Coordinates of N, CA and C in Angstrom, one line a residue:
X1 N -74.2 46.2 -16.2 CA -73.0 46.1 -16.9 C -72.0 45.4 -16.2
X2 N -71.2 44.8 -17.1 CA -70.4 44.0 -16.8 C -68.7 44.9 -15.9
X3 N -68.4 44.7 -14.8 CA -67.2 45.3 -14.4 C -66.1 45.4 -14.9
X4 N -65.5 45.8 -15.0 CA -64.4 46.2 -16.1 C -63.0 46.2 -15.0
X5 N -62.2 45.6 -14.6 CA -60.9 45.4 -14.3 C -59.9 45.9 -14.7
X6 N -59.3 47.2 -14.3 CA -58.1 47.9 -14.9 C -56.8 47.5 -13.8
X7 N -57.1 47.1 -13.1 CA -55.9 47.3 -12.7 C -54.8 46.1 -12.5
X8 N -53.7 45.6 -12.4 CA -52.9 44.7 -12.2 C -53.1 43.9 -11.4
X9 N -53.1 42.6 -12.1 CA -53.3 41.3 -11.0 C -52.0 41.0 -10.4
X10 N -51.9 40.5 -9.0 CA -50.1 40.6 -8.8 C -50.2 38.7 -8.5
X11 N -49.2 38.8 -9.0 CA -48.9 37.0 -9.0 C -48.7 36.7 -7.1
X12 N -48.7 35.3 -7.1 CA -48.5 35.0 -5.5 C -47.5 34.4 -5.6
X13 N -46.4 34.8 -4.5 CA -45.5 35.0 -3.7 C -45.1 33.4 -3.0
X14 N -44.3 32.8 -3.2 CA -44.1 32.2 -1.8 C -42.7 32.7 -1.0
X15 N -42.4 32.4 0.3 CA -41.9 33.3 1.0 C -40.7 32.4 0.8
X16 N -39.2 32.2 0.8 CA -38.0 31.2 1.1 C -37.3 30.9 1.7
X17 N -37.6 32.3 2.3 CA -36.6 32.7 3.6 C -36.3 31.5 4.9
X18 N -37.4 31.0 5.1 CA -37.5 29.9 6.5 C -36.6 28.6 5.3
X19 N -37.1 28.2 4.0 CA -36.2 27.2 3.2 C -34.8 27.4 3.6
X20 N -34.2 28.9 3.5 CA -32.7 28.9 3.5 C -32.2 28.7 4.4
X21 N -33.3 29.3 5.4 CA -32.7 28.9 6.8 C -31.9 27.6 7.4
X22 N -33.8 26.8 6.9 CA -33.5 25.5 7.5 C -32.4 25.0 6.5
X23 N -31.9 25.1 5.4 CA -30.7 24.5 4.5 C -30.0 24.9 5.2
X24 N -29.3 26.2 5.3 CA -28.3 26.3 5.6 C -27.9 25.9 7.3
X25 N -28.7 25.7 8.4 CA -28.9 25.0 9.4 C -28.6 23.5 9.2
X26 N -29.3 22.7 8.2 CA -28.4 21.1 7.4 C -27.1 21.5 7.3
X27 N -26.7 21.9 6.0 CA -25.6 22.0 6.2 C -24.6 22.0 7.3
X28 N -24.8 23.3 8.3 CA -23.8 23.5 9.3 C -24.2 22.4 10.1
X29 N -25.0 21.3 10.4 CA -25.4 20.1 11.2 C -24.0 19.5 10.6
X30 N -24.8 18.4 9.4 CA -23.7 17.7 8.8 C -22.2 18.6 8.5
X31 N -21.9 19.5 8.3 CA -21.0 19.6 8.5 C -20.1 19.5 10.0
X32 N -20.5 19.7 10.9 CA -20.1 19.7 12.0 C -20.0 18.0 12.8
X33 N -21.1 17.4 12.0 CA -21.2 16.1 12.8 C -20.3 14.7 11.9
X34 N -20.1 14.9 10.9 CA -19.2 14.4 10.0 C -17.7 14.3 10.3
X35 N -17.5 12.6 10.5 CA -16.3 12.5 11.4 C -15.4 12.6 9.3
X36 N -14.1 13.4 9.2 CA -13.4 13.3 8.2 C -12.3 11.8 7.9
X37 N -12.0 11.3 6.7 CA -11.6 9.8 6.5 C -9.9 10.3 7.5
X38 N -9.8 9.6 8.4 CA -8.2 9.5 8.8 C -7.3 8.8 8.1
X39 N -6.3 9.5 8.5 CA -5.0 8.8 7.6 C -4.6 7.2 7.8
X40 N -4.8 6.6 6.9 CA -3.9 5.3 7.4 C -2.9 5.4 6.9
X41 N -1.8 4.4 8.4 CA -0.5 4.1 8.0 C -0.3 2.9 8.5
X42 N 0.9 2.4 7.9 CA 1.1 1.1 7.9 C 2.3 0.9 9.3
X43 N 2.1 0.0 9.7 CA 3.0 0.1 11.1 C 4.1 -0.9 10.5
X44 N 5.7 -0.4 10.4 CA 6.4 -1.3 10.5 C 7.8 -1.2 11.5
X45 N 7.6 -1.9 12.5 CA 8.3 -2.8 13.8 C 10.0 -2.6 12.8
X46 N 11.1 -1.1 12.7 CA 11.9 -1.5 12.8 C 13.3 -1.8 14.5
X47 N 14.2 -2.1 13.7 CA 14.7 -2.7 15.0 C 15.8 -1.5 15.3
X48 N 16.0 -1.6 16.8 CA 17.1 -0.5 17.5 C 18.9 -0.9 16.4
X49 N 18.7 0.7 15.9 CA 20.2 0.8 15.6 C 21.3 1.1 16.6
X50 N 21.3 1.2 17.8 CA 22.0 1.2 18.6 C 22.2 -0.2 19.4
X51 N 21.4 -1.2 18.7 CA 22.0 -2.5 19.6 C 22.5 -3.4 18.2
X52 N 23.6 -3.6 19.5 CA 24.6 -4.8 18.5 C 24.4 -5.6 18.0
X53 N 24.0 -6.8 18.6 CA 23.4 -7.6 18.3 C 23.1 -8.4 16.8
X54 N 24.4 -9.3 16.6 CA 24.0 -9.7 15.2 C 22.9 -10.6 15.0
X55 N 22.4 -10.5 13.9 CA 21.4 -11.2 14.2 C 21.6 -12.8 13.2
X56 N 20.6 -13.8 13.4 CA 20.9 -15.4 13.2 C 21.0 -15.1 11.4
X57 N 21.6 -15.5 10.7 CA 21.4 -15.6 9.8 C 19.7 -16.4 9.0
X58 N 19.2 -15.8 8.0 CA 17.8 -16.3 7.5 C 18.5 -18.0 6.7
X59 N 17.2 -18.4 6.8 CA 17.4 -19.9 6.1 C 17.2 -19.6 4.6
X60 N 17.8 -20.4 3.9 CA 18.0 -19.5 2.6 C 16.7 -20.1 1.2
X61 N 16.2 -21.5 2.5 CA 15.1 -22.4 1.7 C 13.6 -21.4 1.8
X62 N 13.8 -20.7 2.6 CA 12.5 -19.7 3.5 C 12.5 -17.9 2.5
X63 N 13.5 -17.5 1.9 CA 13.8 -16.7 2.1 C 14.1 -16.0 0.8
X64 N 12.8 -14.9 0.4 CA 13.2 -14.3 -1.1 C 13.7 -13.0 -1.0
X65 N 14.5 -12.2 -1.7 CA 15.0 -11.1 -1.6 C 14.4 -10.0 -3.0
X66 N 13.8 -8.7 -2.3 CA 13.6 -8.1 -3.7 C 14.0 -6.9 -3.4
X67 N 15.0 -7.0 -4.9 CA 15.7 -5.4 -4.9 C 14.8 -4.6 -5.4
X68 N 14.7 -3.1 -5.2 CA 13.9 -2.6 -5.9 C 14.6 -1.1 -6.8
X69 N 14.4 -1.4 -8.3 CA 15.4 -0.5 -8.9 C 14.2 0.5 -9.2
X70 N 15.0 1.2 -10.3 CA 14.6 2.2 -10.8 C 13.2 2.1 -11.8
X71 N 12.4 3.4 -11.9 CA 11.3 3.0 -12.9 C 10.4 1.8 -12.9
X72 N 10.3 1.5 -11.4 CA 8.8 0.2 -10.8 C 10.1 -1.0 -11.2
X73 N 10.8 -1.4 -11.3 CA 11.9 -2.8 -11.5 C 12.1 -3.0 -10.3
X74 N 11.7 -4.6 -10.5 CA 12.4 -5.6 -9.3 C 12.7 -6.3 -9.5
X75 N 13.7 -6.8 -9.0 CA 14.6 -8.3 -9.3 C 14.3 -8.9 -8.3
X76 N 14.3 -10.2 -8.3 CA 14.2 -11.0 -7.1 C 15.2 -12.3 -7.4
X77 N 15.6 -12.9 -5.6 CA 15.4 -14.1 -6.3 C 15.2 -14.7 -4.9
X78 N 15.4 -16.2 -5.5 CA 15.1 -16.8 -3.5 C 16.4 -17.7 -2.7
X79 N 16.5 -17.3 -1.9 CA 17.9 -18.0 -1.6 C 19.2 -17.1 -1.0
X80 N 20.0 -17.6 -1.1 CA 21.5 -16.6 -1.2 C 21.8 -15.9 -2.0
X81 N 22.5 -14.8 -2.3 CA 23.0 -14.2 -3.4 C 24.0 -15.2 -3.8
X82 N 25.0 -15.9 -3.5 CA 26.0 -16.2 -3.8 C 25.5 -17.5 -4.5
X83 N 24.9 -18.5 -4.1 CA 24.2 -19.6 -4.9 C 22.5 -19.7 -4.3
X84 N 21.9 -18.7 -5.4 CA 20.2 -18.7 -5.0 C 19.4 -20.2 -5.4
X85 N 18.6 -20.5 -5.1 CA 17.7 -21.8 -5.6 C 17.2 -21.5 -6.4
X86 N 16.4 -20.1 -6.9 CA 16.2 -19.4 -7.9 C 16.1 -18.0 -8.1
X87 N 16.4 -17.5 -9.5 CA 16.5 -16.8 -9.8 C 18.2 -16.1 -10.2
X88 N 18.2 -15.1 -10.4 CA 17.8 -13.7 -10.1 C 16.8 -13.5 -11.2
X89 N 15.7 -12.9 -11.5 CA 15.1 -13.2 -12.4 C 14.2 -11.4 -11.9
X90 N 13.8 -10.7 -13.1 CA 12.9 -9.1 -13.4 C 11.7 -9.2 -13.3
X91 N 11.2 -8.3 -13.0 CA 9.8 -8.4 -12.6 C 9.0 -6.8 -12.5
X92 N 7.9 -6.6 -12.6 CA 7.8 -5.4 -11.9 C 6.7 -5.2 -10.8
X93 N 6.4 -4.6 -10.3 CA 5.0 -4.6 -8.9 C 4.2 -4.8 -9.8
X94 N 3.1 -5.1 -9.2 CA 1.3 -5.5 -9.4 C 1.1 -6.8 -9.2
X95 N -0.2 -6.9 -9.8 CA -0.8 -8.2 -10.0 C 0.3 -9.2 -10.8
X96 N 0.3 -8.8 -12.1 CA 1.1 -9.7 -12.7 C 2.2 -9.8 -12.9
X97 N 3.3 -9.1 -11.7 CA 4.1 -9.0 -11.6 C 4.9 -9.9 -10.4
X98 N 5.4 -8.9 -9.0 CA 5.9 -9.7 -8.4 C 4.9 -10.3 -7.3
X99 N 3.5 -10.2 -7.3 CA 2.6 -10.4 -6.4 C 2.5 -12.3 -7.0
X100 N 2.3 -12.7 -8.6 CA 2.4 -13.9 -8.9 C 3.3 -14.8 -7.9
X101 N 4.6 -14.2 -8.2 CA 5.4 -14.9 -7.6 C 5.5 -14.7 -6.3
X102 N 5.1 -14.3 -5.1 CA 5.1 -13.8 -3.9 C 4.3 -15.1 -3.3
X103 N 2.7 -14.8 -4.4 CA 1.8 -15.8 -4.0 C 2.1 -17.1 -4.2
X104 N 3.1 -17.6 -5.5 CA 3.9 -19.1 -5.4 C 4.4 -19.4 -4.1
X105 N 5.5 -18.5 -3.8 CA 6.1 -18.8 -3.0 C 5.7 -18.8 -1.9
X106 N 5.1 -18.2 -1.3 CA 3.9 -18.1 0.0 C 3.6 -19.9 -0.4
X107 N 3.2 -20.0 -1.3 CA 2.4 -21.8 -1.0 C 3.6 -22.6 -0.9
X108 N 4.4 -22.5 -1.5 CA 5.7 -23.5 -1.8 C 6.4 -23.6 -1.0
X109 N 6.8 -22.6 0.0 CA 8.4 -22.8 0.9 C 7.8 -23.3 2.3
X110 N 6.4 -23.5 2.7 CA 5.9 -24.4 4.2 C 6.6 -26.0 4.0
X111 N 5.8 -26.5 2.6 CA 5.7 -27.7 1.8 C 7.5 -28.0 1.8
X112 N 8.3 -27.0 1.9 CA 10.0 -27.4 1.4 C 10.5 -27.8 2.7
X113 N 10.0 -26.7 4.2 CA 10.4 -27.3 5.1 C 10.5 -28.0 5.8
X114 N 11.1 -28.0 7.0 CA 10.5 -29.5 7.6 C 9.5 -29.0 9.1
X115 N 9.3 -27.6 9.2 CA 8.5 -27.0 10.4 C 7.7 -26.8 9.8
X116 N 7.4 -26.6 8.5 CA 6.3 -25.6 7.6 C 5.9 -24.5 8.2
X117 N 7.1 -23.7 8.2 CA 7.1 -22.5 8.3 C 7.2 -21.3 7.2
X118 N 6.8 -20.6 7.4 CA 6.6 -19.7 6.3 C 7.2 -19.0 5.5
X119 N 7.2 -18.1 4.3 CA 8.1 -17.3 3.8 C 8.5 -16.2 4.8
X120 N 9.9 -15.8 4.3 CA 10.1 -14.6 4.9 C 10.9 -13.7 3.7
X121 N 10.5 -12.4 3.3 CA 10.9 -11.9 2.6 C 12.0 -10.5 2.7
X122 N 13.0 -10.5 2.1 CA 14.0 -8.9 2.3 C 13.5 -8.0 1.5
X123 N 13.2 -7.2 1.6 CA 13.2 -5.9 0.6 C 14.2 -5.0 0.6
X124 N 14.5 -5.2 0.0 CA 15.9 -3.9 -0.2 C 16.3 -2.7 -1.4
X125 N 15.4 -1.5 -1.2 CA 15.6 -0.6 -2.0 C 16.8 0.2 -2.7
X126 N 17.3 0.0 -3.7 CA 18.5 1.0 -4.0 C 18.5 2.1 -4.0
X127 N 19.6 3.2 -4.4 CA 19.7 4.7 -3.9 C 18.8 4.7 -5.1
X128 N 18.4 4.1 -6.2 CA 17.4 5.0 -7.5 C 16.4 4.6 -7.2
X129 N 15.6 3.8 -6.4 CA 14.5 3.6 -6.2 C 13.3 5.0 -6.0
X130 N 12.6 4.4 -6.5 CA 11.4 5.9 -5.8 C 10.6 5.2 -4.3
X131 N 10.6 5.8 -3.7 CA 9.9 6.4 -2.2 C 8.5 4.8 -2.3
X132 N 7.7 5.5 -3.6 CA 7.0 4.9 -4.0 C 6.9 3.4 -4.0
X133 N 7.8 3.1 -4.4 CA 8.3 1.7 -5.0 C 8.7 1.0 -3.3
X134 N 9.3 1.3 -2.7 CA 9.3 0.6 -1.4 C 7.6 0.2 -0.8
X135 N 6.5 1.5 -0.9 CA 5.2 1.6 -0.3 C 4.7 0.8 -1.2
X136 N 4.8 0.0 -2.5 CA 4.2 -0.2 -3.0 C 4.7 -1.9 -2.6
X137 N 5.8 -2.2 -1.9 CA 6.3 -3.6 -1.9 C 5.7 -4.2 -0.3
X138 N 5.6 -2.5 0.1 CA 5.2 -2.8 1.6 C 3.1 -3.3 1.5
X139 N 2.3 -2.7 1.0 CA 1.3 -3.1 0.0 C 1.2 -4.4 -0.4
X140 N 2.4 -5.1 -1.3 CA 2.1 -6.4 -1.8 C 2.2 -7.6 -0.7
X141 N 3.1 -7.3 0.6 CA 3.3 -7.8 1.4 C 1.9 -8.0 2.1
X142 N 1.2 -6.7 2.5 CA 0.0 -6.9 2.7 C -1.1 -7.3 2.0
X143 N -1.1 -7.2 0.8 CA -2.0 -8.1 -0.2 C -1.9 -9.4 -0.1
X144 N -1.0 -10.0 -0.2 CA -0.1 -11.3 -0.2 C -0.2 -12.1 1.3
X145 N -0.6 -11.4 2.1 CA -0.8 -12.1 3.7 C 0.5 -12.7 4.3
X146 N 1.7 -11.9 3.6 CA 3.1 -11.9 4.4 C 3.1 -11.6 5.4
X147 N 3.3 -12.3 6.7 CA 3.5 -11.4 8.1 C 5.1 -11.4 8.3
X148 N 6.2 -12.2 7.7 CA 7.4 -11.8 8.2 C 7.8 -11.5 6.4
X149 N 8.4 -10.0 6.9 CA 9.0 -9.5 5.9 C 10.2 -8.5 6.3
X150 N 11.4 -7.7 6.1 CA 12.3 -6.8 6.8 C 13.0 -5.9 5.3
X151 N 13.0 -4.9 5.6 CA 13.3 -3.8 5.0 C 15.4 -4.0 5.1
X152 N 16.4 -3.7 4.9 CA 17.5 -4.3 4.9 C 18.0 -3.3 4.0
X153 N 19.1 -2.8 4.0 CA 20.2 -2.3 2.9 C 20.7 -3.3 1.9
X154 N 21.0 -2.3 0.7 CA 21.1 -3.2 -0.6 C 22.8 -3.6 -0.5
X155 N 23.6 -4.6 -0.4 CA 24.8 -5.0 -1.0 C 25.2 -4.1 -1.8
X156 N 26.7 -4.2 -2.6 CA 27.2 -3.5 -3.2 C 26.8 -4.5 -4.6
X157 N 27.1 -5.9 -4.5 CA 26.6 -7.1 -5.3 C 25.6 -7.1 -6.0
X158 N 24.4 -6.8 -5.2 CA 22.7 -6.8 -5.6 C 23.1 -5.6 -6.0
X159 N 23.6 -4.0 -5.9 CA 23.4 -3.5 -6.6 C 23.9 -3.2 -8.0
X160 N 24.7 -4.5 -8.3 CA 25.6 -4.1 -9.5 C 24.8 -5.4 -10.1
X161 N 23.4 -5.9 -10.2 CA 22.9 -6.6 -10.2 C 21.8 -6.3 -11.0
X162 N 21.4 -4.6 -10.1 CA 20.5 -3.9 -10.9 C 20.7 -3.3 -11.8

């Protein structure tokens, strides 16, 4: 006669313990050996307010100025305030804003002088500007491959401009 099986077959097991282990062992590796992204900052070289020292006036063929107002608005123009070569003319940051013109003028003002020397640009934030809006000019400067650019107080003029 055939044997008759009453009792419970038990299913097989695998064990996961040594799995968790070794996971959680990964983990605490990579976590530990994982350098975190560091902050970048932008380095800008201002000058001692304790020295007198006036400084040479800019060439006005070399030399664009951008106010930066309220709500991303920038005016620029190039030249003197008092008789610019061009502008005052609105704009706002980005690509198709004041970076176009940045990049004009980057090609244009070597070709004007007689050193072919480069642009140099003022940035001058008003009291409405956002925080923002300065890091964002400091940015185009670096997009744009400006190496002489200076941060400056806004006029009373340029600001009744904005």
């Amino acid at each position: 006669m055939a044997e008759l099986n009453t009792g419970r077959r038990l299913q097989p097991r695998v064990d996961l313990t040594a799995m968790v282990d070794l996971a959680f062992l990964l983990i605490t590796f990579f976590m530990l050996t994982t350098t975190l992204n560091k902050e970048q900052a932008l380095d800008v070289a201002m000058p001692d307010i304790t020295d007198s020292t006036d400084f040479a006036p800019l060439a006005d063929n070399r030399t664009v100025t951008l106010l930066l107002g309220e709500d991303g608005r920038v005016d620029w123009y190039w030249g003197m305030l008092d008789k610019p070569l061009a502008g005052p003319h609105s704009t706002v940051m980005g690509k198709d804003g004041i970076r176009e013109v940045l990049l004009q003028k980057k090609d244009e003002v070597p070709k004007l002088t007689d050193d072919g020397k480069g642009l140099i640009v003022v940035i001058r934030p008003s009291a409405r500007a956002a925080y923002a809006s300065l890091v964002d000019a400091l940015d185009e400067m670096r997009i744009c491959g400006i190496n002489q650019y200076m941060i400056g107080e806004i006029s009373p003029e340029e600001e009744t401009m904005l």
